[in-house]
PDB file of C-alpha atoms in Angstrom:
ATOM      1  CA  UNK A   1      -1.792  -8.625  -0.361  1.00  0.00           C
ATOM      2  CA  UNK A   2       1.628  -7.728  -0.133  1.00  0.00           C
ATOM      3  CA  UNK A   3       4.319  -8.963   2.395  1.00  0.00           C
ATOM      4  CA  UNK A   4       7.845  -9.127   3.843  1.00  0.00           C
ATOM      5  CA  UNK A   5       9.775 -12.079   3.024  1.00  0.00           C
ATOM      6  CA  UNK A   6      10.427 -12.503   6.715  1.00  0.00           C
ATOM      7  CA  UNK A   7       6.631 -13.276   7.555  1.00  0.00           C
ATOM      8  CA  UNK A   8       6.814 -16.818   6.296  1.00  0.00           C
ATOM      9  CA  UNK A   9       3.126 -17.849   4.624  1.00  0.00           C
ATOM     10  CA  UNK A  10       2.335 -20.633   3.215  1.00  0.00           C
ATOM     11  CA  UNK A  11      -0.809 -19.875   2.215  1.00  0.00           C
ATOM     12  CA  UNK A  12      -2.874 -16.775   2.244  1.00  0.00           C
ATOM     13  CA  UNK A  13      -6.510 -16.303   2.101  1.00  0.00           C
ATOM     14  CA  UNK A  14      -7.559 -13.855  -0.880  1.00  0.00           C
ATOM     15  CA  UNK A  15     -11.558 -13.976  -0.773  1.00  0.00           C
ATOM     16  CA  UNK A  16     -12.177 -17.368  -0.333  1.00  0.00           C
ATOM     17  CA  UNK A  17      -9.705 -18.272  -2.752  1.00  0.00           C
ATOM     18  CA  UNK A  18      -6.860 -20.032  -0.940  1.00  0.00           C
ATOM     19  CA  UNK A  19      -3.315 -18.700  -2.981  1.00  0.00           C
ATOM     20  CA  UNK A  20      -0.227 -20.621  -3.090  1.00  0.00           C
ATOM     21  CA  UNK A  21       3.010 -19.231  -2.854  1.00  0.00           C
ATOM     22  CA  UNK A  22       3.935 -20.418  -6.290  1.00  0.00           C
ATOM     23  CA  UNK A  23       1.232 -17.483  -7.457  1.00  0.00           C
ATOM     24  CA  UNK A  24       3.268 -14.795  -5.672  1.00  0.00           C
ATOM     25  CA  UNK A  25       5.562 -12.347  -7.087  1.00  0.00           C
ATOM     26  CA  UNK A  26       8.655 -11.400  -5.592  1.00  0.00           C
ATOM     27  CA  UNK A  27      10.646  -8.475  -5.700  1.00  0.00           C
ATOM     28  CA  UNK A  28      14.340  -7.687  -4.034  1.00  0.00           C
ATOM     29  CA  UNK A  29      14.041  -3.815  -3.657  1.00  0.00           C
ATOM     30  CA  UNK A  30      15.025  -1.028  -1.633  1.00  0.00           C
ATOM     31  CA  UNK A  31      13.316   1.303   0.668  1.00  0.00           C
ATOM     32  CA  UNK A  32      14.836   4.173   2.421  1.00  0.00           C
ATOM     33  CA  UNK A  33      18.081   2.475   1.714  1.00  0.00           C
ATOM     34  CA  UNK A  34      17.014  -0.765   3.408  1.00  0.00           C
ATOM     35  CA  UNK A  35      16.808  -3.705   1.388  1.00  0.00           C
ATOM     36  CA  UNK A  36      13.791  -6.052   1.264  1.00  0.00           C
ATOM     37  CA  UNK A  37      11.783  -8.648  -0.645  1.00  0.00           C
ATOM     38  CA  UNK A  38       8.510  -7.926  -1.457  1.00  0.00           C
ATOM     39  CA  UNK A  39       6.296 -10.905  -1.659  1.00  0.00           C
ATOM     40  CA  UNK A  40       2.292 -10.048  -3.175  1.00  0.00           C
ATOM     41  CA  UNK A  41      -0.249 -11.618  -5.944  1.00  0.00           C
ATOM     42  CA  UNK A  42      -0.189  -8.635  -7.961  1.00  0.00           C
ATOM     43  CA  UNK A  43       2.038  -7.837 -10.144  1.00  0.00           C
ATOM     44  CA  UNK A  44       5.878  -6.820 -10.325  1.00  0.00           C
ATOM     45  CA  UNK A  45       4.909  -3.482 -11.947  1.00  0.00           C
ATOM     46  CA  UNK A  46       2.119  -2.987  -8.908  1.00  0.00           C
ATOM     47  CA  UNK A  47       4.911  -3.933  -6.195  1.00  0.00           C
ATOM     48  CA  UNK A  48       7.356  -1.391  -7.483  1.00  0.00           C
ATOM     49  CA  UNK A  49       5.401   1.165  -8.181  1.00  0.00           C
ATOM     50  CA  UNK A  50       3.817   0.711  -4.250  1.00  0.00           C
ATOM     51  CA  UNK A  51       7.499   0.655  -3.005  1.00  0.00           C
ATOM     52  CA  UNK A  52       8.233   3.778  -5.309  1.00  0.00           C
ATOM     53  CA  UNK A  53       5.646   5.543  -3.429  1.00  0.00           C
ATOM     54  CA  UNK A  54       6.478   4.219   0.366  1.00  0.00           C
ATOM     55  CA  UNK A  55      10.162   5.530  -0.594  1.00  0.00           C
ATOM     56  CA  UNK A  56       8.672   8.567  -2.119  1.00  0.00           C
ATOM     57  CA  UNK A  57       7.007   9.328   1.428  1.00  0.00           C
ATOM     58  CA  UNK A  58       9.651   8.489   4.036  1.00  0.00           C
ATOM     59  CA  UNK A  59      12.290  10.873   1.898  1.00  0.00           C
ATOM     60  CA  UNK A  60       9.120  13.720   1.528  1.00  0.00           C
ATOM     61  CA  UNK A  61       8.896  13.127   5.601  1.00  0.00           C
ATOM     62  CA  UNK A  62      12.376  12.802   6.436  1.00  0.00           C
ATOM     63  CA  UNK A  63      13.356  15.930   4.429  1.00  0.00           C
ATOM     64  CA  UNK A  64      10.834  17.490   6.731  1.00  0.00           C
ATOM     65  CA  UNK A  65      11.801  15.782   9.598  1.00  0.00           C
ATOM     66  CA  UNK A  66      15.300  15.627   9.610  1.00  0.00           C
ATOM     67  CA  UNK A  67      16.012  14.288  13.200  1.00  0.00           C
ATOM     68  CA  UNK A  68      13.463  11.205  12.963  1.00  0.00           C
ATOM     69  CA  UNK A  69      14.422   7.889  13.664  1.00  0.00           C
ATOM     70  CA  UNK A  70      13.594   5.346  10.889  1.00  0.00           C
ATOM     71  CA  UNK A  71      11.271   3.511  13.140  1.00  0.00           C
ATOM     72  CA  UNK A  72       9.262   7.086  13.485  1.00  0.00           C
ATOM     73  CA  UNK A  73       9.480   7.853   9.841  1.00  0.00           C
ATOM     74  CA  UNK A  74       8.408   4.651   9.375  1.00  0.00           C
ATOM     75  CA  UNK A  75       4.990   5.215  11.796  1.00  0.00           C
ATOM     76  CA  UNK A  76       5.096   8.600  10.534  1.00  0.00           C
ATOM     77  CA  UNK A  77       4.685   7.454   6.740  1.00  0.00           C
ATOM     78  CA  UNK A  78       2.165   4.736   7.736  1.00  0.00           C
ATOM     79  CA  UNK A  79       0.008   7.641   9.026  1.00  0.00           C
ATOM     80  CA  UNK A  80      -0.021   9.406   6.210  1.00  0.00           C
ATOM     81  CA  UNK A  81      -0.697   6.839   3.903  1.00  0.00           C
ATOM     82  CA  UNK A  82      -3.454   5.669   5.910  1.00  0.00           C
ATOM     83  CA  UNK A  83      -4.922   9.182   6.020  1.00  0.00           C
ATOM     84  CA  UNK A  84      -4.244   9.490   2.364  1.00  0.00           C
ATOM     85  CA  UNK A  85      -6.142   6.407   1.545  1.00  0.00           C
ATOM     86  CA  UNK A  86      -9.339   7.208   3.797  1.00  0.00           C
ATOM     87  CA  UNK A  87      -9.443  10.722   2.293  1.00  0.00           C
ATOM     88  CA  UNK A  88      -9.614   8.659  -1.008  1.00  0.00           C
ATOM     89  CA  UNK A  89     -12.328   5.481   0.646  1.00  0.00           C
ATOM     90  CA  UNK A  90     -14.561   8.898   1.443  1.00  0.00           C
ATOM     91  CA  UNK A  91     -14.198  10.473  -1.937  1.00  0.00           C
ATOM     92  CA  UNK A  92     -15.241   6.934  -3.584  1.00  0.00           C
ATOM     93  CA  UNK A  93     -18.531   6.737  -1.301  1.00  0.00           C
ATOM     94  CA  UNK A  94     -19.347  10.421  -1.976  1.00  0.00           C
ATOM     95  CA  UNK A  95     -18.977   9.480  -5.662  1.00  0.00           C
ATOM     96  CA  UNK A  96     -20.594   6.323  -5.112  1.00  0.00           C
ATOM     97  CA  UNK A  97     -23.671   8.395  -3.813  1.00  0.00           C
ATOM     98  CA  UNK A  98     -23.867  10.674  -6.706  1.00  0.00           C
ATOM     99  CA  UNK A  99     -24.045   8.082  -9.159  1.00  0.00           C
ATOM    100  CA  UNK A 100     -26.741   6.252  -7.446  1.00  0.00           C
ATOM    101  CA  UNK A 101     -28.653   9.452  -7.086  1.00  0.00           C
ATOM    102  CA  UNK A 102     -27.940  10.295 -10.617  1.00  0.00           C
ATOM    103  CA  UNK A 103     -29.096   6.548 -11.764  1.00  0.00           C
ATOM    104  CA  UNK A 104     -32.059   7.163  -9.248  1.00  0.00           C
ATOM    105  CA  UNK A 105     -33.264  10.104 -11.471  1.00  0.00           C
ATOM    106  CA  UNK A 106     -32.699   8.475 -14.834  1.00  0.00           C
ATOM    107  CA  UNK A 107     -35.505   5.895 -14.054  1.00  0.00           C
TER     108      UNK A 107
END
């Protein structure tokens, strides 16, 4: 789970385990020219990788749509990221089905 600093959470639920703020990693970074503090239970390296992907996607979209304000740019970035995620999710399901069929043939 990744949270912006402005969202105050004392404890968050990860599965059935409560994760205290002290166990979270925090990084201060810049996304599309604005500074953010990102908080998450993942490693700082993973948080930086997420930030880099979001920043890269925002810059790529803004190059194609130079008149977008930052709010619309953020929404388009979220739509693109969700689209990519759903395609990958489907690909994983398809591969799991193929693997299940393959394992069934081995029995």
